[in-house]
Amino acid sequence: MSDIEDDEIDLRALADDELVEQMQDDLYDGMRDEVIEGTEILLERGWAADQVLTVALVGGMTIVGVDFRDGILFVPEVLSAANAMKGGMEVLRPLLSASDSSNAGKMVIGTVKGDIHDIGKNLVVMMMEGAGFEVVDLGINTPVEEFLEALEEHKPNILGMSALLTTTMPYMKVVIDELVERGMRDDYIVMVGGAPLNQEFGEAVGADAYCRDAATAVETAKELVAQSRAA
Ligand code: B1M
């Protein structure tokens, strides 16, 4: 047997906690195929999709984030980790998106101009679709004009914005101010999210809600759409 074969780990032979730890290592090392396999194994073992997502994938990406901050990892490594995480998310997507087909409402969402982080926003999209919302995803680096065009075209209940950088989060206010300027602000529920944001920031930019994670985004969206329909 070669050294490479000796080093290969049989993921199926690992207990759940060891497997999660191994998946987080694999995510850190950008090993997409292994992260996909680990995700499939946990699902086969009866884990819920959102549990796999939170514990194994988001948990792994949190470790990457700490080492990125501390200068231990650099952009290329973080990109490989992100790619591995997206592999796992693709396995989970149909499960997260299949739970409810009711017409809960419509959302236009994008990562704001200057910002190319999309993992968290993609999770929000998946979970919202899973809760029965129709979602128009504008992707990354979205300028105010594109948000406005999409609102005119799709007439959603909700405008969602994501930002992961302290330098790009103020752009949310640019978009909201433009809505006010055009007399369109009250036509939409505006929800914002992203790691550097908080409740206070959400209020300061004039959003209707700040959502700390994708699950909160779904709960908040349901609540606010119900309120606006009742009104
Ligand atoms: Co970037 N990056 N990055 N990065 N990156 C951070 C954000 C950073 C905190 C890392 C660090 O220093 N510790 C730091 C920002 C520091 C700051 O602003 N103060 C940083 C930096 C500095 C940068 C660059 C400037 C680095 C450089 O080039 N020197 C550069 C910027 C590029 C740009 O955008 N213009 C950059 C680049 C990158 C990569 C391209 C390498 C890659 C992105 C790949 C991709 O997204 N396709 C990347 C990554 C992966 C990260 C970290 C490691 C992970 C982000 C992530 O995906 N988290 C991140 C460190 C960290 O956050 N721990 C970091 C997992 C995700 C599930 O969580 O996105 O928070 P999150 O989403 C959550 C919630 O926030 C919420 O729900 C989600 C799910 O629960 N949520 C919403 C998010 N959006 C929402 C919208 C809603 C509702 C809820 O709307 C209604």
Short mmCIF file of N, CA and C and ligand atoms in Angstrom, two decimals, residues 58 61 64-65 68-69 75 78-79 82 85-86 107 109 114-121 123-124 160-162 164-166 191-195 211-214 217, ligand 1:
data_model
loop_
_atom_site.label_atom_id
_atom_site.label_comp_id
_atom_site.label_asym_id
_atom_site.label_seq_id
_atom_site.Cartn_x
_atom_site.Cartn_y
_atom_site.Cartn_z
N VAL A 58 -20.85 25.38 9.08
CA VAL A 58 -20.65 26.73 9.62
C VAL A 58 -19.59 26.67 10.73
N MET A 61 -16.29 26.72 9.06
CA MET A 61 -15.96 28.03 8.47
C MET A 61 -15.62 29.05 9.55
N VAL A 64 -12.00 28.69 10.18
CA VAL A 64 -11.28 29.33 9.06
C VAL A 64 -11.23 30.84 9.27
N GLY A 65 -12.37 31.41 9.69
CA GLY A 65 -12.47 32.86 9.89
C GLY A 65 -11.49 33.36 10.94
N PHE A 68 -8.02 33.24 9.50
CA PHE A 68 -7.89 34.27 8.45
C PHE A 68 -7.62 35.61 9.13
N ARG A 69 -8.40 35.87 10.16
CA ARG A 69 -8.22 37.12 10.92
C ARG A 69 -6.81 37.22 11.50
N VAL A 75 -6.07 34.58 1.47
CA VAL A 75 -7.22 34.52 0.57
C VAL A 75 -7.32 33.21 -0.23
N VAL A 78 -8.63 30.51 1.97
CA VAL A 78 -10.02 30.75 2.39
C VAL A 78 -10.97 30.48 1.23
N LEU A 79 -10.53 30.81 0.02
CA LEU A 79 -11.36 30.52 -1.16
C LEU A 79 -11.58 29.02 -1.32
N ALA A 82 -14.02 27.97 1.20
CA ALA A 82 -15.36 28.40 0.79
C ALA A 82 -15.92 27.46 -0.28
N MET A 85 -17.01 24.34 1.38
CA MET A 85 -18.27 24.56 2.09
C MET A 85 -19.44 24.57 1.10
N LYS A 86 -19.23 25.22 -0.04
CA LYS A 86 -20.30 25.28 -1.04
C LYS A 86 -20.66 23.88 -1.54
N MET A 107 -38.85 37.61 -2.04
CA MET A 107 -37.72 38.42 -1.56
C MET A 107 -36.71 38.66 -2.67
N ILE A 109 -32.79 39.70 -2.92
CA ILE A 109 -31.65 39.79 -2.00
C ILE A 109 -30.33 39.90 -2.77
N GLY A 114 -19.29 46.33 -3.61
CA GLY A 114 -17.96 46.32 -3.00
C GLY A 114 -17.65 45.06 -2.21
N ASP A 115 -18.66 44.21 -2.08
CA ASP A 115 -18.52 43.03 -1.21
C ASP A 115 -18.79 41.76 -2.02
N ILE A 116 -17.86 40.81 -1.93
CA ILE A 116 -18.05 39.58 -2.73
C ILE A 116 -18.31 38.35 -1.86
N HIS A 117 -18.56 38.55 -0.58
CA HIS A 117 -18.88 37.41 0.30
C HIS A 117 -20.31 36.95 0.01
N ASP A 118 -20.46 35.66 -0.29
CA ASP A 118 -21.83 35.23 -0.61
C ASP A 118 -22.28 33.96 0.11
N ILE A 119 -21.44 33.39 0.96
CA ILE A 119 -21.82 32.11 1.58
C ILE A 119 -23.03 32.29 2.50
N GLY A 120 -22.95 33.30 3.36
CA GLY A 120 -24.06 33.55 4.29
C GLY A 120 -25.32 33.92 3.54
N LYS A 121 -25.18 34.78 2.54
CA LYS A 121 -26.36 35.19 1.74
C LYS A 121 -26.97 33.96 1.05
N LEU A 123 -26.91 30.94 2.09
CA LEU A 123 -27.63 30.16 3.11
C LEU A 123 -29.01 30.75 3.38
N VAL A 124 -29.04 32.08 3.45
CA VAL A 124 -30.33 32.75 3.66
C VAL A 124 -31.27 32.40 2.51
N GLY A 160 -33.74 42.12 0.86
CA GLY A 160 -32.71 41.64 1.78
C GLY A 160 -31.34 42.08 1.32
N MET A 161 -30.51 42.52 2.25
CA MET A 161 -29.14 42.90 1.89
C MET A 161 -28.17 42.24 2.86
N SER A 162 -27.03 41.81 2.28
CA SER A 162 -25.99 41.16 3.07
C SER A 162 -24.69 41.92 2.91
N LEU A 164 -20.45 41.67 4.61
CA LEU A 164 -19.52 41.02 5.55
C LEU A 164 -18.35 41.91 5.91
N LEU A 165 -18.30 43.08 5.31
CA LEU A 165 -17.16 43.97 5.59
C LEU A 165 -17.64 45.24 6.28
N THR A 166 -16.85 45.70 7.22
CA THR A 166 -17.22 46.96 7.88
C THR A 166 -17.19 48.11 6.87
N MET A 191 -34.76 43.89 5.20
CA MET A 191 -34.06 43.07 6.19
C MET A 191 -32.57 43.07 5.85
N VAL A 192 -31.74 43.19 6.87
CA VAL A 192 -30.29 43.20 6.63
C VAL A 192 -29.60 42.16 7.51
N GLY A 193 -28.44 41.69 7.03
CA GLY A 193 -27.68 40.72 7.82
C GLY A 193 -26.25 40.65 7.38
N GLY A 194 -25.44 39.92 8.15
CA GLY A 194 -24.01 39.79 7.86
C GLY A 194 -23.25 39.89 9.17
N ALA A 195 -22.12 39.19 9.24
CA ALA A 195 -21.40 39.05 10.51
C ALA A 195 -21.08 40.36 11.25
N CYS A 211 -31.04 40.55 11.00
CA CYS A 211 -31.17 39.11 11.24
C CYS A 211 -29.79 38.53 11.48
N ARG A 212 -29.60 37.92 12.65
CA ARG A 212 -28.24 37.46 12.97
C ARG A 212 -27.86 36.20 12.22
N ASP A 213 -28.85 35.40 11.79
CA ASP A 213 -28.53 34.21 11.01
C ASP A 213 -29.68 33.88 10.07
N ALA A 214 -29.49 32.81 9.29
CA ALA A 214 -30.48 32.49 8.25
C ALA A 214 -31.80 32.05 8.87
N ALA A 217 -33.62 35.01 9.88
CA ALA A 217 -34.14 35.70 8.69
C ALA A 217 -35.49 35.10 8.29
CO1 B1M B 1 -13.40 37.68 3.84
N1 B1M B 1 -13.39 38.76 5.48
N2 B1M B 1 -12.37 39.08 2.93
N3 B1M B 1 -13.33 36.42 2.40
N4 B1M B 1 -14.07 36.39 5.05
C1 B1M B 1 -14.18 38.25 6.60
C2 B1M B 1 -15.60 38.80 6.55
C3 B1M B 1 -13.34 38.81 7.84
C4 B1M B 1 -14.18 39.03 9.11
C5 B1M B 1 -12.14 37.88 8.07
C6 B1M B 1 -11.32 38.27 9.27
O1 B1M B 1 -10.53 39.18 9.16
N5 B1M B 1 -11.51 37.58 10.35
C7 B1M B 1 -12.76 40.15 7.25
C8 B1M B 1 -13.61 41.41 7.43
C9 B1M B 1 -13.04 42.34 8.45
C10 B1M B 1 -13.84 43.58 8.53
O2 B1M B 1 -14.55 44.01 7.68
N6 B1M B 1 -13.67 44.22 9.66
C11 B1M B 1 -12.60 39.78 5.77
C12 B1M B 1 -11.75 40.45 4.87
C13 B1M B 1 -10.88 41.53 5.46
C14 B1M B 1 -11.70 40.14 3.50
C15 B1M B 1 -10.85 40.82 2.41
C16 B1M B 1 -10.79 42.34 2.47
C17 B1M B 1 -9.46 40.18 2.47
C18 B1M B 1 -8.45 40.76 1.53
O3 B1M B 1 -8.62 40.74 0.35
N7 B1M B 1 -7.41 41.28 2.13
C19 B1M B 1 -11.55 40.34 1.11
C20 B1M B 1 -12.69 41.28 0.70
C21 B1M B 1 -13.24 40.98 -0.66
C22 B1M B 1 -14.49 41.80 -0.95
O4 B1M B 1 -15.57 41.42 -0.54
N8 B1M B 1 -14.34 42.92 -1.63
C23 B1M B 1 -12.11 39.03 1.57
C24 B1M B 1 -12.28 37.94 0.74
C25 B1M B 1 -12.80 36.72 1.14
C26 B1M B 1 -12.83 35.50 0.25
C27 B1M B 1 -13.16 35.82 -1.22
C28 B1M B 1 -11.50 34.82 0.33
C29 B1M B 1 -13.90 34.61 0.99
C30 B1M B 1 -15.35 34.82 0.46
C31 B1M B 1 -15.81 33.67 -0.40
C32 B1M B 1 -17.28 33.73 -0.65
O5 B1M B 1 -18.08 34.24 0.13
N9 B1M B 1 -17.66 33.19 -1.79
C33 B1M B 1 -13.86 35.18 2.40
C34 B1M B 1 -14.38 34.50 3.54
C35 B1M B 1 -14.88 33.09 3.33
C36 B1M B 1 -14.43 35.11 4.82
C37 B1M B 1 -14.78 34.48 6.20
C38 B1M B 1 -13.60 33.61 6.59
C39 B1M B 1 -16.02 33.64 6.27
C40 B1M B 1 -17.31 34.33 5.84
C41 B1M B 1 -18.39 33.28 5.77
O6 B1M B 1 -18.67 32.77 4.71
N10 B1M B 1 -18.95 32.90 6.94
C42 B1M B 1 -14.97 35.78 7.09
C43 B1M B 1 -14.66 35.55 8.55
C44 B1M B 1 -15.92 35.28 9.36
O7 B1M B 1 -16.97 35.83 9.11
N11 B1M B 1 -15.81 34.46 10.35
C45 B1M B 1 -14.28 36.82 6.31
C46 B1M B 1 -19.92 31.83 7.06
C47 B1M B 1 -21.34 32.37 6.81
C48 B1M B 1 -22.32 31.22 6.97
O8 B1M B 1 -21.62 33.36 7.80
O9 B1M B 1 -21.58 35.27 6.13
O10 B1M B 1 -21.87 35.71 8.62
P1 B1M B 1 -22.10 34.85 7.44
O11 B1M B 1 -23.69 34.70 7.25
C49 B1M B 1 -24.59 34.38 8.28
C50 B1M B 1 -25.14 35.60 9.02
O12 B1M B 1 -24.26 36.70 9.06
C51 B1M B 1 -26.46 35.87 8.37
O13 B1M B 1 -26.91 34.58 8.01
C52 B1M B 1 -25.80 33.80 7.57
C53 B1M B 1 -26.09 32.35 7.85
O14 B1M B 1 -26.43 32.10 9.18
N12 B1M B 1 -26.54 36.71 7.17
C54 B1M B 1 -27.73 37.28 6.81
C55 B1M B 1 -25.63 37.02 6.24
N13 B1M B 1 -26.16 37.77 5.30
C56 B1M B 1 -27.44 37.95 5.60
C57 B1M B 1 -28.46 38.66 4.94
C58 B1M B 1 -29.72 38.69 5.50
C59 B1M B 1 -29.98 38.01 6.71
C60 B1M B 1 -28.99 37.30 7.37
O15 B1M B 1 -30.63 39.39 4.82
C61 B1M B 1 -31.89 39.45 5.20
#
